[in-house]
CSV table of C-alpha atoms and ligand atoms in Angstrom, one decimal:
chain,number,residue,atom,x,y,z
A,13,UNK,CA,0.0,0.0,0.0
A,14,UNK,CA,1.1,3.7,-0.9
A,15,UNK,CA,2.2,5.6,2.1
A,16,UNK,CA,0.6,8.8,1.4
A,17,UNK,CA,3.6,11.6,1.9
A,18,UNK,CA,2.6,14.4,4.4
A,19,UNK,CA,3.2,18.1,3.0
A,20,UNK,CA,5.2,20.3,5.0
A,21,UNK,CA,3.4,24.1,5.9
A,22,UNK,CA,5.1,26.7,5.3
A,23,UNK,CA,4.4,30.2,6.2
A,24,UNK,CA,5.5,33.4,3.8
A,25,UNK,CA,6.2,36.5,6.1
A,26,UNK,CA,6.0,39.0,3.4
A,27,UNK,CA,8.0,42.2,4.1
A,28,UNK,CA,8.0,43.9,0.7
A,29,UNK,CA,11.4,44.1,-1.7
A,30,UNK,CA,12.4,44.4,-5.0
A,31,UNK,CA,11.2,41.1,-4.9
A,32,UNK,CA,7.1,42.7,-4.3
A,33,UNK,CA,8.5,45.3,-7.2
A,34,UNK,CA,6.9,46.6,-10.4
A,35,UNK,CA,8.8,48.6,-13.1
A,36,UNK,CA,6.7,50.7,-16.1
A,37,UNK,CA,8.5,48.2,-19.0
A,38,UNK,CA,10.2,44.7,-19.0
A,39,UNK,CA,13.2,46.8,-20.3
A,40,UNK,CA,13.2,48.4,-16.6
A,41,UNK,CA,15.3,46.1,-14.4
A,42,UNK,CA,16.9,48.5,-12.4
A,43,UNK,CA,14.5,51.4,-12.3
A,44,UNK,CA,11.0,50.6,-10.6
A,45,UNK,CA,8.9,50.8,-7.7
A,46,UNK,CA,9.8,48.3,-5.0
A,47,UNK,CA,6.7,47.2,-2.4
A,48,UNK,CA,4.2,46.9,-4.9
A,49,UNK,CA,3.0,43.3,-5.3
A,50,UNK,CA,0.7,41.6,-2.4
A,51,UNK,CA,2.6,38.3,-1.1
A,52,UNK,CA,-0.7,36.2,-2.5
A,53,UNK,CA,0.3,37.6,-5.8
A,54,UNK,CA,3.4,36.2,-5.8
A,55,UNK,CA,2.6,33.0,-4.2
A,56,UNK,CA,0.4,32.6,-7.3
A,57,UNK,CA,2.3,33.3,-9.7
A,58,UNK,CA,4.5,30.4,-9.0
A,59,UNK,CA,2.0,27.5,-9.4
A,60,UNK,CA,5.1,24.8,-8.8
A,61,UNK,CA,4.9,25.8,-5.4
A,62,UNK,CA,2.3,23.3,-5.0
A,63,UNK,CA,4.1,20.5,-5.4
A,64,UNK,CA,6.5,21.3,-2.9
A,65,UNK,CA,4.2,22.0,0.0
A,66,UNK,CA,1.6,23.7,1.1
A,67,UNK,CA,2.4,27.4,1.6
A,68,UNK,CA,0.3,30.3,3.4
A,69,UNK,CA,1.4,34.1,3.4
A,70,UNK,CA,1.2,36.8,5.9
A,71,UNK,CA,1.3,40.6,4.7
A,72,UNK,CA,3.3,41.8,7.5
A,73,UNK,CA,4.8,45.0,6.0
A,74,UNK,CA,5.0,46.5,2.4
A,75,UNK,CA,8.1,48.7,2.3
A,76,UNK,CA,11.6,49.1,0.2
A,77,UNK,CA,14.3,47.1,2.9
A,78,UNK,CA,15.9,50.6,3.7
A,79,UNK,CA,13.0,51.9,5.5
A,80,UNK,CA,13.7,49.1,8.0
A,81,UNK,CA,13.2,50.5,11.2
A,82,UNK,CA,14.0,48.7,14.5
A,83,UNK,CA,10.0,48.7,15.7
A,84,UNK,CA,9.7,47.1,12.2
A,85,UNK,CA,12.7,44.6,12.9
A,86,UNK,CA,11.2,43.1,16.5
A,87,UNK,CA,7.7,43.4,15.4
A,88,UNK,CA,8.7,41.3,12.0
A,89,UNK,CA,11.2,39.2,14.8
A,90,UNK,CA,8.4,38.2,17.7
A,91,UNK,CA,5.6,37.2,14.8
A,92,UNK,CA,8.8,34.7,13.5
A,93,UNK,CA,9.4,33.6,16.7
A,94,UNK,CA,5.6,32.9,17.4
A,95,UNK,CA,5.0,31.0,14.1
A,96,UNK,CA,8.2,29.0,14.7
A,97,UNK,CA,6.4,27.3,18.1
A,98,UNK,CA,3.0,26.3,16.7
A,99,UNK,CA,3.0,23.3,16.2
A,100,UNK,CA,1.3,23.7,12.8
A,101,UNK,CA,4.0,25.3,11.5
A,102,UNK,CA,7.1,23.3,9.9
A,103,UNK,CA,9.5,26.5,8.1
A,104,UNK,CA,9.3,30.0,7.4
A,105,UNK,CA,10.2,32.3,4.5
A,106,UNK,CA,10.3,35.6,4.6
A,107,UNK,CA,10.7,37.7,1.5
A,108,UNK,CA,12.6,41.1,1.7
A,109,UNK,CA,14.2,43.8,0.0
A,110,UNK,CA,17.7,43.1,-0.6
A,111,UNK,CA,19.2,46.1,0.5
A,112,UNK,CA,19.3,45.3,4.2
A,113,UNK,CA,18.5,41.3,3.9
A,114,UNK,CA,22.0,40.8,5.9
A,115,UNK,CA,21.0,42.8,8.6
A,116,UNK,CA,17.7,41.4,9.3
A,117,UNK,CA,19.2,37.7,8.8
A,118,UNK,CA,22.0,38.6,11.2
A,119,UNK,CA,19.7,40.0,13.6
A,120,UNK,CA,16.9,37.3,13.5
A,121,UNK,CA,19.9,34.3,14.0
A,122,UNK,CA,21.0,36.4,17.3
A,123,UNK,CA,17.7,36.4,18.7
A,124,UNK,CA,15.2,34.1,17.4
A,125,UNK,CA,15.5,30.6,18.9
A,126,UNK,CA,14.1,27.7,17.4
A,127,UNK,CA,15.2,24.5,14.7
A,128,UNK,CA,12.8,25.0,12.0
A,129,UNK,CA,13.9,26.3,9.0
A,130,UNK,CA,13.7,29.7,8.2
A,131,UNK,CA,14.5,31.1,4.9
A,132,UNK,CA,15.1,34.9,3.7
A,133,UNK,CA,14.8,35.9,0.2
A,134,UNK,CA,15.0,38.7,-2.4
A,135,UNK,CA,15.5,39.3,-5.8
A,136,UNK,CA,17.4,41.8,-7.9
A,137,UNK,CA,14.9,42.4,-10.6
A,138,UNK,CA,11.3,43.1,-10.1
A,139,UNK,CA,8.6,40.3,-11.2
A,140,UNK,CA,8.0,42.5,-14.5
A,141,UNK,CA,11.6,42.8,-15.8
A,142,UNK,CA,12.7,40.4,-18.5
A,143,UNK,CA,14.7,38.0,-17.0
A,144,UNK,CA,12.9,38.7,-13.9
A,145,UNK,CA,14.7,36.6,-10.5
A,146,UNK,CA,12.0,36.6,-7.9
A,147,UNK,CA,10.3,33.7,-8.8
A,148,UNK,CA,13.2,31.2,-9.1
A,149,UNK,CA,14.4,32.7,-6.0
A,150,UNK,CA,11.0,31.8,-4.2
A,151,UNK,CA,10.8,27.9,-5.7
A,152,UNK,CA,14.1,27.7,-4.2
A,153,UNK,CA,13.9,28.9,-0.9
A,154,UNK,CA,10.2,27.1,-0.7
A,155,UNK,CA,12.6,24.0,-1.3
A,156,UNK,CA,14.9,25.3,1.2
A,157,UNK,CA,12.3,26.1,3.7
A,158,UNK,CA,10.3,22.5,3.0
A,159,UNK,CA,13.3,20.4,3.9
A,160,UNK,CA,13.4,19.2,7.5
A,161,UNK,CA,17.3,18.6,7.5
A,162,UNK,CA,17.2,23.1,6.5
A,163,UNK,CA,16.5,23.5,10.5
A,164,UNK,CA,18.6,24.3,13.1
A,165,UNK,CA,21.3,26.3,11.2
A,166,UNK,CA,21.1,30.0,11.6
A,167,UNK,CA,18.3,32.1,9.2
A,168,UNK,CA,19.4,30.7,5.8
A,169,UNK,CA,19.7,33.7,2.9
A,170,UNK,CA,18.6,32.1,-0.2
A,171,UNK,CA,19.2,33.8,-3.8
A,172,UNK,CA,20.5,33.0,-7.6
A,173,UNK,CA,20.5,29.1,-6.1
A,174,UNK,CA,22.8,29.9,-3.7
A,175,UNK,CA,22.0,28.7,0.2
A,176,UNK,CA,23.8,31.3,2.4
A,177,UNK,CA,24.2,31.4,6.0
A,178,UNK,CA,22.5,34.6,7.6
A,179,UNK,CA,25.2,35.1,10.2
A,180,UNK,CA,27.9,35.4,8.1
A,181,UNK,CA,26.6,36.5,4.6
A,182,UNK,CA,25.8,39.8,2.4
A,183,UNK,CA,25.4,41.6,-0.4
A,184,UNK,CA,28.5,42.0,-2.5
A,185,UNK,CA,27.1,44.0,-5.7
A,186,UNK,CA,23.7,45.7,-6.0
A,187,UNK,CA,23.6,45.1,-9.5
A,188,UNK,CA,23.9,41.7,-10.7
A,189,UNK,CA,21.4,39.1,-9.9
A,190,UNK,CA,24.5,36.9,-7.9
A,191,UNK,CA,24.4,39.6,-5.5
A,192,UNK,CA,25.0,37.6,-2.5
A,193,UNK,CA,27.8,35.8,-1.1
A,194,UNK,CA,30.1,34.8,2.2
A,195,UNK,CA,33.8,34.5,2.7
A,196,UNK,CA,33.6,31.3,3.9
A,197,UNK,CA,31.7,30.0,1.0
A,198,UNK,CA,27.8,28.9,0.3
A,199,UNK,CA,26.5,26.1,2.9
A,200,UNK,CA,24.9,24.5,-0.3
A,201,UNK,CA,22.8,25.1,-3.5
A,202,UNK,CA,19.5,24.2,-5.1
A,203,UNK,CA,18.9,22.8,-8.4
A,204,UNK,CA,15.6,22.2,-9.6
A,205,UNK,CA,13.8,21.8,-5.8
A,206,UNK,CA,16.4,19.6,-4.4
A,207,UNK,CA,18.9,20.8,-1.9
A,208,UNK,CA,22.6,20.3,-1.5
A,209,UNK,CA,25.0,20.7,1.3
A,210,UNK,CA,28.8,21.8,1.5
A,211,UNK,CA,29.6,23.0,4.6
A,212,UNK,CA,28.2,23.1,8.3
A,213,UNK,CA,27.3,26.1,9.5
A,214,UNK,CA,28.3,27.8,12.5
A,215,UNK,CA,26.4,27.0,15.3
A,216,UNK,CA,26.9,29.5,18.1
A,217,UNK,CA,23.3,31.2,17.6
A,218,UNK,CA,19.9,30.6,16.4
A,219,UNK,CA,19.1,27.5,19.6
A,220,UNK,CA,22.0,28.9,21.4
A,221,UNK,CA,22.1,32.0,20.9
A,222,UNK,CA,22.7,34.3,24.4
A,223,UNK,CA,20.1,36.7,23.1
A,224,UNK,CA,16.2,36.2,22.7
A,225,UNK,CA,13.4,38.1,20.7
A,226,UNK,CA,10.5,37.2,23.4
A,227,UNK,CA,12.0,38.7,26.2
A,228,UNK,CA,13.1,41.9,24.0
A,229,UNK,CA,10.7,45.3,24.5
A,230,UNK,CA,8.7,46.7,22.3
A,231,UNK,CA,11.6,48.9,20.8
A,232,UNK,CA,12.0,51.4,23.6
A,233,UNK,CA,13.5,54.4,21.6
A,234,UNK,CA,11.7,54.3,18.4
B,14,LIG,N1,15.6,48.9,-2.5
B,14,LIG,C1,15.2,47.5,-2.6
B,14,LIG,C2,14.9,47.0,-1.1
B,14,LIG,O1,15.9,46.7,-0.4
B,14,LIG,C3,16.2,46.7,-3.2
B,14,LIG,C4,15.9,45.2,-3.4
B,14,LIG,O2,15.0,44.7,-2.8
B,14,LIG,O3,16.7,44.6,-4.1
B,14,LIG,O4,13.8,46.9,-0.8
């Protein structure tokens, strides 16, 4: 008899991004508005996501990443750390402008505690430029995300196939769509949904981290 194979859930924290972007022609790469897409847009507009499993998205902001604030950063921080204890819950991805991606990932692996995966993502070109990233970029960290053995490693940055650790990576270029890299290399790659590993990553933070969203104020000087 046919085991039947249970779906992981997945939850899509959507924070806005080049990613959420619109430009006024395909030719427009570069120039556009950022912010502009709803998160159950984008969800379906990659039907393959489906087959990976079964995915749910939360609008929590709508901005370009460099009006990050730090009220935005523990408000976006606590709603991870709550989804990451229900039980209901099996990974996270949160989509995000680019522009401050390594901050947020840095952050979150600091003070967020828990083993499931969670999965930060961008894209360099908006969902209307020819050779558009975003959606790629979102089948892959859905793969990322969807994979069990993805937990416990610090936020994972995932972009142009590349899967990054969030405590040591960033943005090297801010105009190619390989934007993103570390100097200790990639922790793996995806090709085609599956995942592959190359290196451990370190694991000081994220479970052990000395620091801890849940007991952190609601930003006190903002
Ligand atoms: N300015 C955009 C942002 O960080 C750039 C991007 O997403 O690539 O929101």
């Amino acid at each position: 008899m046919a085991t039947a194979v249970v779906k992981s859930n997945v939850v899509i924290l959507a924070t806005g991004g080049t990613i959420a972007g619109a430009g006024a022609t395909a030719a427009n790469s570069a120039t556009y508005q950022a912010a502009k897409v709803p998160i159950d847009k984008l969800i379906a507009g990659v039907p393959e996501l489906r087959d990976i499993a079964t995915f749910r998205g939360e609008q929590v902001f709508q901005v370009a990443s460099e009006s990050f604030t730090n009220e935005k950063l523990i408000t976006l921080g606590k709603r991870l750390a709550a989804l990451a204890k229900d039980p209901g819950v099996d990974g996270v991805i949160i989509t995000h402008g680019t522009d401050t991606i390594e901050e947020t990932s840095f952050s979150l692996t600091l003070t967020v505690h828990t083993d499931k995966p969670i999965v930060i993502v961008g894209s360099m070109r908006p969902g209307t430029a020819m050779s558009a990233d975003g959606t790629l970029n979102l089948y892959d960290a859905a793969a990322v995300a969807a994979d069990r053995s993805s937990g416990g490693k610090s936020m994972l940055i995932v972009m142009k196939d590349d899967i990054l650790s969030g405590r040591d990576s960033g943005m090297r270029i801010n105009s190619k769509t390989n934007a993103f890299g570390s100097q200790w290399g990639a922790l793996g790659s995806v090709v085609e949904g599956k995942t592959y590993r190359f290196r451990a990553p370190v694991k000081r933070h994220t479970m052990n981290s000395e620091f801890d969203i849940e007991t952190t104020p609601p930003c006190p000087r903002c």
